[in-house]
């Protein structure tokens, strides 16, 4: 299995809702990432997990809460989002080694906050 | 501040020709540089990685060069096909670290028959 699977593919939520994005991979990758991408912009790094521990938080607002329950799963919990948080949320995974490795991305969750 | 710059204008090219894309960076000392392809509404797909001690890397019709003196990478698609139409993203990290992979804004390539 060489894929990163993200669910749901599309999500519409109100500003008072609580929702979660899910990401799964079975490639044995021990690094997992959340990126946010707005239209016509590059992906922006949000969080990095290494061996199930949060290693990088790029000053993301607390209304985004990541979780890594095990080496195959990564969640992003959403609460009290703003309309400007509407974007494509991408999950990626890679080997957790220095020296440069390519990332495998999922197809993303298209989030709309109303 | 750290910057990764790619040509924001779309590159329109005729089928069969070579497309050449540029990635320039400032305030980075990367040990390696990566290129990704992204189709609309999809996640990026990893294409190639080139290390600082490699001048050139090839994969099928793709060729990447990396000049750490000029702080520039060139990405070539030879014998381009309409299926190559997509946005191509340059990405790198500081030094030999991993985890903080940052992306350029990408260059859209449109290959016409």
mmCIF file with all atom_site columns, C-alpha atoms in Angstrom:
data_model
loop_
_atom_site.group_PDB
_atom_site.id
_atom_site.type_symbol
_atom_site.label_atom_id
_atom_site.label_alt_id
_atom_site.label_comp_id
_atom_site.label_asym_id
_atom_site.label_entity_id
_atom_site.label_seq_id
_atom_site.pdbx_PDB_ins_code
_atom_site.Cartn_x
_atom_site.Cartn_y
_atom_site.Cartn_z
_atom_site.occupancy
_atom_site.B_iso_or_equiv
_atom_site.pdbx_formal_charge
_atom_site.auth_seq_id
_atom_site.auth_comp_id
_atom_site.auth_asym_id
_atom_site.auth_atom_id
_atom_site.pdbx_PDB_model_num
ATOM 1   C CA . UNK A 1 1   ? 0.000   0.000  0.000   1.00 0.00 ? 1   UNK A CA 1
ATOM 2   C CA . UNK A 1 2   ? 1.640   3.242  -1.161  1.00 0.00 ? 2   UNK A CA 1
ATOM 3   C CA . UNK A 1 3   ? -1.166  5.672  -0.423  1.00 0.00 ? 3   UNK A CA 1
ATOM 4   C CA . UNK A 1 4   ? -2.157  8.235  2.128   1.00 0.00 ? 4   UNK A CA 1
ATOM 5   C CA . UNK A 1 5   ? -5.926  8.159  2.604   1.00 0.00 ? 5   UNK A CA 1
ATOM 6   C CA . UNK A 1 6   ? -7.783  11.214 3.843   1.00 0.00 ? 6   UNK A CA 1
ATOM 7   C CA . UNK A 1 7   ? -11.402 11.380 4.936   1.00 0.00 ? 7   UNK A CA 1
ATOM 8   C CA . UNK A 1 8   ? -13.726 13.054 4.354   1.00 0.00 ? 8   UNK A CA 1
ATOM 9   C CA . UNK A 1 9   ? -12.967 14.425 0.894   1.00 0.00 ? 9   UNK A CA 1
ATOM 10  C CA . UNK A 1 10  ? -15.291 17.375 1.437   1.00 0.00 ? 10  UNK A CA 1
ATOM 11  C CA . UNK A 1 11  ? -16.530 18.979 4.674   1.00 0.00 ? 11  UNK A CA 1
ATOM 12  C CA . UNK A 1 12  ? -18.817 21.916 5.295   1.00 0.00 ? 12  UNK A CA 1
ATOM 13  C CA . UNK A 1 13  ? -19.015 23.079 8.889   1.00 0.00 ? 13  UNK A CA 1
ATOM 14  C CA . UNK A 1 14  ? -20.447 25.963 10.831  1.00 0.00 ? 14  UNK A CA 1
ATOM 15  C CA . UNK A 1 15  ? -18.316 28.181 13.014  1.00 0.00 ? 15  UNK A CA 1
ATOM 16  C CA . UNK A 1 16  ? -19.654 26.550 16.190  1.00 0.00 ? 16  UNK A CA 1
ATOM 17  C CA . UNK A 1 17  ? -19.213 22.965 15.013  1.00 0.00 ? 17  UNK A CA 1
ATOM 18  C CA . UNK A 1 18  ? -16.611 20.422 16.073  1.00 0.00 ? 18  UNK A CA 1
ATOM 19  C CA . UNK A 1 19  ? -15.310 18.114 13.368  1.00 0.00 ? 19  UNK A CA 1
ATOM 20  C CA . UNK A 1 20  ? -12.291 15.939 12.693  1.00 0.00 ? 20  UNK A CA 1
ATOM 21  C CA . UNK A 1 21  ? -10.197 15.207 9.635   1.00 0.00 ? 21  UNK A CA 1
ATOM 22  C CA . UNK A 1 22  ? -8.624  11.779 9.377   1.00 0.00 ? 22  UNK A CA 1
ATOM 23  C CA . UNK A 1 23  ? -5.488  10.540 7.659   1.00 0.00 ? 23  UNK A CA 1
ATOM 24  C CA . UNK A 1 24  ? -4.182  6.980  7.359   1.00 0.00 ? 24  UNK A CA 1
ATOM 25  C CA . UNK A 1 25  ? -1.090  5.374  5.846   1.00 0.00 ? 25  UNK A CA 1
ATOM 26  C CA . UNK A 1 26  ? 0.303   1.850  5.902   1.00 0.00 ? 26  UNK A CA 1
ATOM 27  C CA . UNK A 1 27  ? 3.733   2.441  4.410   1.00 0.00 ? 27  UNK A CA 1
ATOM 28  C CA . UNK A 1 28  ? 5.539   2.241  7.750   1.00 0.00 ? 28  UNK A CA 1
ATOM 29  C CA . UNK A 1 29  ? 6.330   5.962  7.631   1.00 0.00 ? 29  UNK A CA 1
ATOM 30  C CA . UNK A 1 30  ? 7.082   7.363  11.082  1.00 0.00 ? 30  UNK A CA 1
ATOM 31  C CA . UNK A 1 31  ? 6.723   11.049 10.123  1.00 0.00 ? 31  UNK A CA 1
ATOM 32  C CA . UNK A 1 32  ? 3.333   12.536 9.353   1.00 0.00 ? 32  UNK A CA 1
ATOM 33  C CA . UNK A 1 33  ? 2.350   16.063 8.466   1.00 0.00 ? 33  UNK A CA 1
ATOM 34  C CA . UNK A 1 34  ? -0.593  18.420 8.139   1.00 0.00 ? 34  UNK A CA 1
ATOM 35  C CA . UNK A 1 35  ? -0.477  21.127 5.507   1.00 0.00 ? 35  UNK A CA 1
ATOM 36  C CA . UNK A 1 36  ? -3.027  23.810 4.628   1.00 0.00 ? 36  UNK A CA 1
ATOM 37  C CA . UNK A 1 37  ? -3.400  25.072 1.070   1.00 0.00 ? 37  UNK A CA 1
ATOM 38  C CA . UNK A 1 38  ? -5.427  28.061 -0.083  1.00 0.00 ? 38  UNK A CA 1
ATOM 39  C CA . UNK A 1 39  ? -6.342  28.545 -3.719  1.00 0.00 ? 39  UNK A CA 1
ATOM 40  C CA . UNK A 1 40  ? -3.391  29.464 -5.975  1.00 0.00 ? 40  UNK A CA 1
ATOM 41  C CA . UNK A 1 41  ? -1.011  29.276 -2.997  1.00 0.00 ? 41  UNK A CA 1
ATOM 42  C CA . UNK A 1 42  ? 1.608   26.706 -1.984  1.00 0.00 ? 42  UNK A CA 1
ATOM 43  C CA . UNK A 1 43  ? 0.951   24.188 0.789   1.00 0.00 ? 43  UNK A CA 1
ATOM 44  C CA . UNK A 1 44  ? 1.787   25.670 4.203   1.00 0.00 ? 44  UNK A CA 1
ATOM 45  C CA . UNK A 1 45  ? 3.123   23.435 6.946   1.00 0.00 ? 45  UNK A CA 1
ATOM 46  C CA . UNK A 1 46  ? 0.981   23.245 10.080  1.00 0.00 ? 46  UNK A CA 1
ATOM 47  C CA . UNK A 1 47  ? 2.154   20.294 12.179  1.00 0.00 ? 47  UNK A CA 1
ATOM 48  C CA . UNK A 1 48  ? 4.782   17.554 12.098  1.00 0.00 ? 48  UNK A CA 1
ATOM 49  C CA . UNK A 1 49  ? 4.609   14.286 14.022  1.00 0.00 ? 49  UNK A CA 1
ATOM 50  C CA . UNK A 1 50  ? 7.648   12.097 14.447  1.00 0.00 ? 50  UNK A CA 1
ATOM 51  C CA . UNK A 1 51  ? 7.234   8.661  16.007  1.00 0.00 ? 51  UNK A CA 1
ATOM 52  C CA . UNK A 1 52  ? 3.751   9.666  17.155  1.00 0.00 ? 52  UNK A CA 1
ATOM 53  C CA . UNK A 1 53  ? 5.004   12.737 18.990  1.00 0.00 ? 53  UNK A CA 1
ATOM 54  C CA . UNK A 1 54  ? 4.366   16.325 17.947  1.00 0.00 ? 54  UNK A CA 1
ATOM 55  C CA . UNK A 1 55  ? 7.711   17.757 16.881  1.00 0.00 ? 55  UNK A CA 1
ATOM 56  C CA . UNK A 1 56  ? 6.742   20.920 15.003  1.00 0.00 ? 56  UNK A CA 1
ATOM 57  C CA . UNK A 1 57  ? 3.797   23.292 15.446  1.00 0.00 ? 57  UNK A CA 1
ATOM 58  C CA . UNK A 1 58  ? 4.056   26.211 13.045  1.00 0.00 ? 58  UNK A CA 1
ATOM 59  C CA . UNK A 1 59  ? 2.256   28.609 15.401  1.00 0.00 ? 59  UNK A CA 1
ATOM 60  C CA . UNK A 1 60  ? -1.117  27.237 14.389  1.00 0.00 ? 60  UNK A CA 1
ATOM 61  C CA . UNK A 1 61  ? -4.169  28.629 16.270  1.00 0.00 ? 61  UNK A CA 1
ATOM 62  C CA . UNK A 1 62  ? -5.490  26.383 19.020  1.00 0.00 ? 62  UNK A CA 1
ATOM 63  C CA . UNK A 1 63  ? -8.784  25.874 17.190  1.00 0.00 ? 63  UNK A CA 1
ATOM 64  C CA . UNK A 1 64  ? -6.768  23.278 15.222  1.00 0.00 ? 64  UNK A CA 1
ATOM 65  C CA . UNK A 1 65  ? -5.780  20.347 17.411  1.00 0.00 ? 65  UNK A CA 1
ATOM 66  C CA . UNK A 1 66  ? -3.708  17.498 15.972  1.00 0.00 ? 66  UNK A CA 1
ATOM 67  C CA . UNK A 1 67  ? -3.591  13.976 17.304  1.00 0.00 ? 67  UNK A CA 1
ATOM 68  C CA . UNK A 1 68  ? -1.542  10.919 16.356  1.00 0.00 ? 68  UNK A CA 1
ATOM 69  C CA . UNK A 1 69  ? -3.161  7.855  18.005  1.00 0.00 ? 69  UNK A CA 1
ATOM 70  C CA . UNK A 1 70  ? -0.715  5.394  16.427  1.00 0.00 ? 70  UNK A CA 1
ATOM 71  C CA . UNK A 1 71  ? 1.915   5.144  13.731  1.00 0.00 ? 71  UNK A CA 1
ATOM 72  C CA . UNK A 1 72  ? -0.666  4.799  10.944  1.00 0.00 ? 72  UNK A CA 1
ATOM 73  C CA . UNK A 1 73  ? -3.225  7.419  11.896  1.00 0.00 ? 73  UNK A CA 1
ATOM 74  C CA . UNK A 1 74  ? -3.248  11.191 12.098  1.00 0.00 ? 74  UNK A CA 1
ATOM 75  C CA . UNK A 1 75  ? -6.237  13.309 13.047  1.00 0.00 ? 75  UNK A CA 1
ATOM 76  C CA . UNK A 1 76  ? -6.901  17.024 12.937  1.00 0.00 ? 76  UNK A CA 1
ATOM 77  C CA . UNK A 1 77  ? -9.630  18.168 15.304  1.00 0.00 ? 77  UNK A CA 1
ATOM 78  C CA . UNK A 1 78  ? -11.418 21.364 14.351  1.00 0.00 ? 78  UNK A CA 1
ATOM 79  C CA . UNK A 1 79  ? -13.375 23.633 16.666  1.00 0.00 ? 79  UNK A CA 1
ATOM 80  C CA . UNK A 1 80  ? -14.729 27.171 16.374  1.00 0.00 ? 80  UNK A CA 1
ATOM 81  C CA . UNK A 1 81  ? -13.202 27.739 12.961  1.00 0.00 ? 81  UNK A CA 1
ATOM 82  C CA . UNK A 1 82  ? -13.466 30.954 10.990  1.00 0.00 ? 82  UNK A CA 1
ATOM 83  C CA . UNK A 1 83  ? -14.484 31.352 7.342   1.00 0.00 ? 83  UNK A CA 1
ATOM 84  C CA . UNK A 1 84  ? -10.858 32.192 6.496   1.00 0.00 ? 84  UNK A CA 1
ATOM 85  C CA . UNK A 1 85  ? -9.915  28.672 7.588   1.00 0.00 ? 85  UNK A CA 1
ATOM 86  C CA . UNK A 1 86  ? -11.645 27.349 4.478   1.00 0.00 ? 86  UNK A CA 1
ATOM 87  C CA . UNK A 1 87  ? -8.945  25.582 2.462   1.00 0.00 ? 87  UNK A CA 1
ATOM 88  C CA . UNK A 1 88  ? -7.633  22.243 1.227   1.00 0.00 ? 88  UNK A CA 1
ATOM 89  C CA . UNK A 1 89  ? -6.114  20.352 4.150   1.00 0.00 ? 89  UNK A CA 1
ATOM 90  C CA . UNK A 1 90  ? -3.412  17.935 3.107   1.00 0.00 ? 90  UNK A CA 1
ATOM 91  C CA . UNK A 1 91  ? -1.910  15.084 5.060   1.00 0.00 ? 91  UNK A CA 1
ATOM 92  C CA . UNK A 1 92  ? 1.481   13.669 4.119   1.00 0.00 ? 92  UNK A CA 1
ATOM 93  C CA . UNK A 1 93  ? 3.853   11.026 5.385   1.00 0.00 ? 93  UNK A CA 1
ATOM 94  C CA . UNK A 1 94  ? 7.526   10.164 4.949   1.00 0.00 ? 94  UNK A CA 1
ATOM 95  C CA . UNK A 1 95  ? 10.355  8.211  6.447   1.00 0.00 ? 95  UNK A CA 1
ATOM 96  C CA . UNK A 1 96  ? 11.663  9.986  9.547   1.00 0.00 ? 96  UNK A CA 1
ATOM 97  C CA . UNK A 1 97  ? 15.295  10.137 8.503   1.00 0.00 ? 97  UNK A CA 1
ATOM 98  C CA . UNK A 1 98  ? 17.691  12.943 7.600   1.00 0.00 ? 98  UNK A CA 1
ATOM 99  C CA . UNK A 1 99  ? 19.174  13.034 4.165   1.00 0.00 ? 99  UNK A CA 1
ATOM 100 C CA . UNK A 1 100 ? 16.098  13.870 2.216   1.00 0.00 ? 100 UNK A CA 1
ATOM 101 C CA . UNK A 1 101 ? 13.111  11.745 1.380   1.00 0.00 ? 101 UNK A CA 1
ATOM 102 C CA . UNK A 1 102 ? 10.072  12.461 -0.712  1.00 0.00 ? 102 UNK A CA 1
ATOM 103 C CA . UNK A 1 103 ? 6.716   12.963 0.923   1.00 0.00 ? 103 UNK A CA 1
ATOM 104 C CA . UNK A 1 104 ? 3.581   11.028 0.031   1.00 0.00 ? 104 UNK A CA 1
ATOM 105 C CA . UNK A 1 105 ? 0.507   13.250 0.109   1.00 0.00 ? 105 UNK A CA 1
ATOM 106 C CA . UNK A 1 106 ? -3.144  12.384 0.358   1.00 0.00 ? 106 UNK A CA 1
ATOM 107 C CA . UNK A 1 107 ? -5.726  13.936 -1.931  1.00 0.00 ? 107 UNK A CA 1
ATOM 108 C CA . UNK A 1 108 ? -6.816  16.298 0.804   1.00 0.00 ? 108 UNK A CA 1
ATOM 109 C CA . UNK A 1 109 ? -10.002 17.367 2.545   1.00 0.00 ? 109 UNK A CA 1
ATOM 110 C CA . UNK A 1 110 ? -11.729 20.391 1.023   1.00 0.00 ? 110 UNK A CA 1
ATOM 111 C CA . UNK A 1 111 ? -13.009 22.311 4.060   1.00 0.00 ? 111 UNK A CA 1
ATOM 112 C CA . UNK A 1 112 ? -15.605 25.062 3.842   1.00 0.00 ? 112 UNK A CA 1
ATOM 113 C CA . UNK A 1 113 ? -16.459 27.027 6.998   1.00 0.00 ? 113 UNK A CA 1
ATOM 114 C CA . UNK A 1 114 ? -19.807 28.826 6.858   1.00 0.00 ? 114 UNK A CA 1
ATOM 115 C CA . UNK B 2 1   ? 13.487  35.952 5.470   1.00 0.00 ? 1   UNK B CA 1
ATOM 116 C CA . UNK B 2 2   ? 13.549  32.633 3.644   1.00 0.00 ? 2   UNK B CA 1
ATOM 117 C CA . UNK B 2 3   ? 12.057  32.670 0.164   1.00 0.00 ? 3   UNK B CA 1
ATOM 118 C CA . UNK B 2 4   ? 11.455  30.130 -2.573  1.00 0.00 ? 4   UNK B CA 1
ATOM 119 C CA . UNK B 2 5   ? 10.612  31.771 -5.886  1.00 0.00 ? 5   UNK B CA 1
ATOM 120 C CA . UNK B 2 6   ? 9.107   30.156 -8.950  1.00 0.00 ? 6   UNK B CA 1
ATOM 121 C CA . UNK B 2 7   ? 7.820   31.853 -12.076 1.00 0.00 ? 7   UNK B CA 1
ATOM 122 C CA . UNK B 2 8   ? 4.209   32.731 -11.325 1.00 0.00 ? 8   UNK B CA 1
ATOM 123 C CA . UNK B 2 9   ? 3.282   33.044 -14.987 1.00 0.00 ? 9   UNK B CA 1
ATOM 124 C CA . UNK B 2 10  ? 1.929   29.926 -16.646 1.00 0.00 ? 10  UNK B CA 1
ATOM 125 C CA . UNK B 2 11  ? 4.254   28.234 -19.104 1.00 0.00 ? 11  UNK B CA 1
ATOM 126 C CA . UNK B 2 12  ? 2.459   27.437 -22.333 1.00 0.00 ? 12  UNK B CA 1
ATOM 127 C CA . UNK B 2 13  ? 4.311   24.957 -24.496 1.00 0.00 ? 13  UNK B CA 1
ATOM 128 C CA . UNK B 2 14  ? 3.655   22.924 -27.595 1.00 0.00 ? 14  UNK B CA 1
ATOM 129 C CA . UNK B 2 15  ? 3.563   19.152 -27.381 1.00 0.00 ? 15  UNK B CA 1
ATOM 130 C CA . UNK B 2 16  ? 6.955   17.595 -28.040 1.00 0.00 ? 16  UNK B CA 1
ATOM 131 C CA . UNK B 2 17  ? 8.947   20.622 -26.862 1.00 0.00 ? 17  UNK B CA 1
ATOM 132 C CA . UNK B 2 18  ? 10.999  20.900 -23.681 1.00 0.00 ? 18  UNK B CA 1
ATOM 133 C CA . UNK B 2 19  ? 9.540   22.821 -20.751 1.00 0.00 ? 19  UNK B CA 1
ATOM 134 C CA . UNK B 2 20  ? 12.057  24.463 -18.409 1.00 0.00 ? 20  UNK B CA 1
ATOM 135 C CA . UNK B 2 21  ? 11.016  25.699 -14.975 1.00 0.00 ? 21  UNK B CA 1
ATOM 136 C CA . UNK B 2 22  ? 13.108  27.710 -12.531 1.00 0.00 ? 22  UNK B CA 1
ATOM 137 C CA . UNK B 2 23  ? 13.290  27.644 -8.743  1.00 0.00 ? 23  UNK B CA 1
ATOM 138 C CA . UNK B 2 24  ? 15.354  30.271 -6.931  1.00 0.00 ? 24  UNK B CA 1
ATOM 139 C CA . UNK B 2 25  ? 15.813  30.439 -3.202  1.00 0.00 ? 25  UNK B CA 1
ATOM 140 C CA . UNK B 2 26  ? 17.238  32.883 -0.668  1.00 0.00 ? 26  UNK B CA 1
ATOM 141 C CA . UNK B 2 27  ? 18.330  32.462 2.955   1.00 0.00 ? 27  UNK B CA 1
ATOM 142 C CA . UNK B 2 28  ? 18.347  28.703 2.659   1.00 0.00 ? 28  UNK B CA 1
ATOM 143 C CA . UNK B 2 29  ? 21.317  26.372 2.709   1.00 0.00 ? 29  UNK B CA 1
ATOM 144 C CA . UNK B 2 30  ? 19.547  23.214 1.596   1.00 0.00 ? 30  UNK B CA 1
ATOM 145 C CA . UNK B 2 31  ? 21.280  19.862 1.433   1.00 0.00 ? 31  UNK B CA 1
ATOM 146 C CA . UNK B 2 32  ? 18.666  18.714 -1.069  1.00 0.00 ? 32  UNK B CA 1
ATOM 147 C CA . UNK B 2 33  ? 15.796  20.039 -3.126  1.00 0.00 ? 33  UNK B CA 1
ATOM 148 C CA . UNK B 2 34  ? 12.600  18.351 -4.257  1.00 0.00 ? 34  UNK B CA 1
ATOM 149 C CA . UNK B 2 35  ? 10.125  18.759 -7.105  1.00 0.00 ? 35  UNK B CA 1
ATOM 150 C CA . UNK B 2 36  ? 6.443   17.856 -6.948  1.00 0.00 ? 36  UNK B CA 1
ATOM 151 C CA . UNK B 2 37  ? 3.575   17.849 -9.413  1.00 0.00 ? 37  UNK B CA 1
ATOM 152 C CA . UNK B 2 38  ? 0.113   18.979 -8.351  1.00 0.00 ? 38  UNK B CA 1
ATOM 153 C CA . UNK B 2 39  ? -3.119  18.607 -10.297 1.00 0.00 ? 39  UNK B CA 1
ATOM 154 C CA . UNK B 2 40  ? -6.169  20.783 -9.446  1.00 0.00 ? 40  UNK B CA 1
ATOM 155 C CA . UNK B 2 41  ? -7.868  19.709 -6.218  1.00 0.00 ? 41  UNK B CA 1
ATOM 156 C CA . UNK B 2 42  ? -5.310  16.973 -5.541  1.00 0.00 ? 42  UNK B CA 1
ATOM 157 C CA . UNK B 2 43  ? -2.321  16.589 -3.268  1.00 0.00 ? 43  UNK B CA 1
ATOM 158 C CA . UNK B 2 44  ? 1.222   17.090 -4.574  1.00 0.00 ? 44  UNK B CA 1
ATOM 159 C CA . UNK B 2 45  ? 2.982   14.058 -6.033  1.00 0.00 ? 45  UNK B CA 1
ATOM 160 C CA . UNK B 2 46  ? 6.704   13.606 -5.397  1.00 0.00 ? 46  UNK B CA 1
ATOM 161 C CA . UNK B 2 47  ? 8.771   13.534 -8.601  1.00 0.00 ? 47  UNK B CA 1
ATOM 162 C CA . UNK B 2 48  ? 12.468  13.967 -7.914  1.00 0.00 ? 48  UNK B CA 1
ATOM 163 C CA . UNK B 2 49  ? 14.943  14.776 -5.161  1.00 0.00 ? 49  UNK B CA 1
ATOM 164 C CA . UNK B 2 50  ? 18.419  16.140 -5.866  1.00 0.00 ? 50  UNK B CA 1
ATOM 165 C CA . UNK B 2 51  ? 21.184  16.512 -3.301  1.00 0.00 ? 51  UNK B CA 1
ATOM 166 C CA . UNK B 2 52  ? 23.671  19.378 -3.029  1.00 0.00 ? 52  UNK B CA 1
ATOM 167 C CA . UNK B 2 53  ? 26.525  17.201 -4.275  1.00 0.00 ? 53  UNK B CA 1
ATOM 168 C CA . UNK B 2 54  ? 24.547  16.157 -7.368  1.00 0.00 ? 54  UNK B CA 1
ATOM 169 C CA . UNK B 2 55  ? 24.609  18.490 -10.343 1.00 0.00 ? 55  UNK B CA 1
ATOM 170 C CA . UNK B 2 56  ? 21.916  16.700 -12.298 1.00 0.00 ? 56  UNK B CA 1
ATOM 171 C CA . UNK B 2 57  ? 19.284  14.013 -11.772 1.00 0.00 ? 57  UNK B CA 1
ATOM 172 C CA . UNK B 2 58  ? 17.106  12.312 -14.358 1.00 0.00 ? 58  UNK B CA 1
ATOM 173 C CA . UNK B 2 59  ? 13.921  10.268 -14.238 1.00 0.00 ? 59  UNK B CA 1
ATOM 174 C CA . UNK B 2 60  ? 12.397  9.218  -17.537 1.00 0.00 ? 60  UNK B CA 1
ATOM 175 C CA . UNK B 2 61  ? 11.581  12.513 -19.357 1.00 0.00 ? 61  UNK B CA 1
ATOM 176 C CA . UNK B 2 62  ? 12.367  14.659 -16.320 1.00 0.00 ? 62  UNK B CA 1
ATOM 177 C CA . UNK B 2 63  ? 15.697  16.307 -15.566 1.00 0.00 ? 63  UNK B CA 1
ATOM 178 C CA . UNK B 2 64  ? 16.631  18.449 -12.569 1.00 0.00 ? 64  UNK B CA 1
ATOM 179 C CA . UNK B 2 65  ? 19.761  20.509 -11.990 1.00 0.00 ? 65  UNK B CA 1
ATOM 180 C CA . UNK B 2 66  ? 20.870  22.051 -8.704  1.00 0.00 ? 66  UNK B CA 1
ATOM 181 C CA . UNK B 2 67  ? 23.349  24.924 -8.469  1.00 0.00 ? 67  UNK B CA 1
ATOM 182 C CA . UNK B 2 68  ? 24.039  25.826 -4.834  1.00 0.00 ? 68  UNK B CA 1
ATOM 183 C CA . UNK B 2 69  ? 26.248  28.742 -5.894  1.00 0.00 ? 69  UNK B CA 1
ATOM 184 C CA . UNK B 2 70  ? 23.482  30.356 -7.922  1.00 0.00 ? 70  UNK B CA 1
ATOM 185 C CA . UNK B 2 71  ? 20.904  29.111 -5.385  1.00 0.00 ? 71  UNK B CA 1
ATOM 186 C CA . UNK B 2 72  ? 18.846  27.783 -8.248  1.00 0.00 ? 72  UNK B CA 1
ATOM 187 C CA . UNK B 2 73  ? 17.299  24.589 -9.562  1.00 0.00 ? 73  UNK B CA 1
ATOM 188 C CA . UNK B 2 74  ? 16.084  24.010 -13.106 1.00 0.00 ? 74  UNK B CA 1
ATOM 189 C CA . UNK B 2 75  ? 13.401  21.428 -13.901 1.00 0.00 ? 75  UNK B CA 1
ATOM 190 C CA . UNK B 2 76  ? 13.063  20.162 -17.457 1.00 0.00 ? 76  UNK B CA 1
ATOM 191 C CA . UNK B 2 77  ? 10.280  18.134 -19.034 1.00 0.00 ? 77  UNK B CA 1
ATOM 192 C CA . UNK B 2 78  ? 11.481  16.806 -22.379 1.00 0.00 ? 78  UNK B CA 1
ATOM 193 C CA . UNK B 2 79  ? 9.177   15.669 -25.183 1.00 0.00 ? 79  UNK B CA 1
ATOM 194 C CA . UNK B 2 80  ? 6.274   17.235 -23.293 1.00 0.00 ? 80  UNK B CA 1
ATOM 195 C CA . UNK B 2 81  ? 2.790   15.759 -23.563 1.00 0.00 ? 81  UNK B CA 1
ATOM 196 C CA . UNK B 2 82  ? -0.655  17.208 -22.788 1.00 0.00 ? 82  UNK B CA 1
ATOM 197 C CA . UNK B 2 83  ? -0.764  14.840 -19.781 1.00 0.00 ? 83  UNK B CA 1
ATOM 198 C CA . UNK B 2 84  ? 2.179   16.805 -18.329 1.00 0.00 ? 84  UNK B CA 1
ATOM 199 C CA . UNK B 2 85  ? -0.105  19.819 -17.853 1.00 0.00 ? 85  UNK B CA 1
ATOM 200 C CA . UNK B 2 86  ? -0.118  20.563 -14.119 1.00 0.00 ? 86  UNK B CA 1
ATOM 201 C CA . UNK B 2 87  ? 1.447   22.846 -11.515 1.00 0.00 ? 87  UNK B CA 1
ATOM 202 C CA . UNK B 2 88  ? 5.022   21.985 -10.564 1.00 0.00 ? 88  UNK B CA 1
ATOM 203 C CA . UNK B 2 89  ? 6.235   22.848 -7.080  1.00 0.00 ? 89  UNK B CA 1
ATOM 204 C CA . UNK B 2 90  ? 9.775   23.245 -5.839  1.00 0.00 ? 90  UNK B CA 1
ATOM 205 C CA . UNK B 2 91  ? 10.362  22.375 -2.174  1.00 0.00 ? 91  UNK B CA 1
ATOM 206 C CA . UNK B 2 92  ? 13.265  22.410 0.248   1.00 0.00 ? 92  UNK B CA 1
ATOM 207 C CA . UNK B 2 93  ? 14.309  22.377 3.893   1.00 0.00 ? 93  UNK B CA 1
ATOM 208 C CA . UNK B 2 94  ? 17.103  24.136 5.717   1.00 0.00 ? 94  UNK B CA 1
ATOM 209 C CA . UNK B 2 95  ? 20.300  22.125 5.795   1.00 0.00 ? 95  UNK B CA 1
ATOM 210 C CA . UNK B 2 96  ? 19.961  18.395 6.081   1.00 0.00 ? 96  UNK B CA 1
ATOM 211 C CA . UNK B 2 97  ? 16.961  18.577 8.372   1.00 0.00 ? 97  UNK B CA 1
ATOM 212 C CA . UNK B 2 98  ? 13.672  17.021 7.565   1.00 0.00 ? 98  UNK B CA 1
ATOM 213 C CA . UNK B 2 99  ? 10.200  17.948 8.683   1.00 0.00 ? 99  UNK B CA 1
ATOM 214 C CA . UNK B 2 100 ? 10.024  21.617 7.713   1.00 0.00 ? 100 UNK B CA 1
ATOM 215 C CA . UNK B 2 101 ? 9.581   21.105 3.994   1.00 0.00 ? 101 UNK B CA 1
ATOM 216 C CA . UNK B 2 102 ? 8.617   24.451 2.506   1.00 0.00 ? 102 UNK B CA 1
ATOM 217 C CA . UNK B 2 103 ? 7.114   24.879 -0.949  1.00 0.00 ? 103 UNK B CA 1
ATOM 218 C CA . UNK B 2 104 ? 7.398   27.484 -3.646  1.00 0.00 ? 104 UNK B CA 1
ATOM 219 C CA . UNK B 2 105 ? 4.193   28.819 -5.171  1.00 0.00 ? 105 UNK B CA 1
ATOM 220 C CA . UNK B 2 106 ? 4.574   26.612 -8.210  1.00 0.00 ? 106 UNK B CA 1
ATOM 221 C CA . UNK B 2 107 ? 4.555   27.137 -11.947 1.00 0.00 ? 107 UNK B CA 1
ATOM 222 C CA . UNK B 2 108 ? 1.611   26.020 -14.047 1.00 0.00 ? 108 UNK B CA 1
ATOM 223 C CA . UNK B 2 109 ? 2.552   24.192 -17.234 1.00 0.00 ? 109 UNK B CA 1
ATOM 224 C CA . UNK B 2 110 ? 0.062   23.924 -20.091 1.00 0.00 ? 110 UNK B CA 1
ATOM 225 C CA . UNK B 2 111 ? 1.014   21.607 -22.951 1.00 0.00 ? 111 UNK B CA 1
ATOM 226 C CA . UNK B 2 112 ? -1.058  22.018 -26.084 1.00 0.00 ? 112 UNK B CA 1
ATOM 227 C CA . UNK B 2 113 ? -1.301  19.413 -28.865 1.00 0.00 ? 113 UNK B CA 1
#
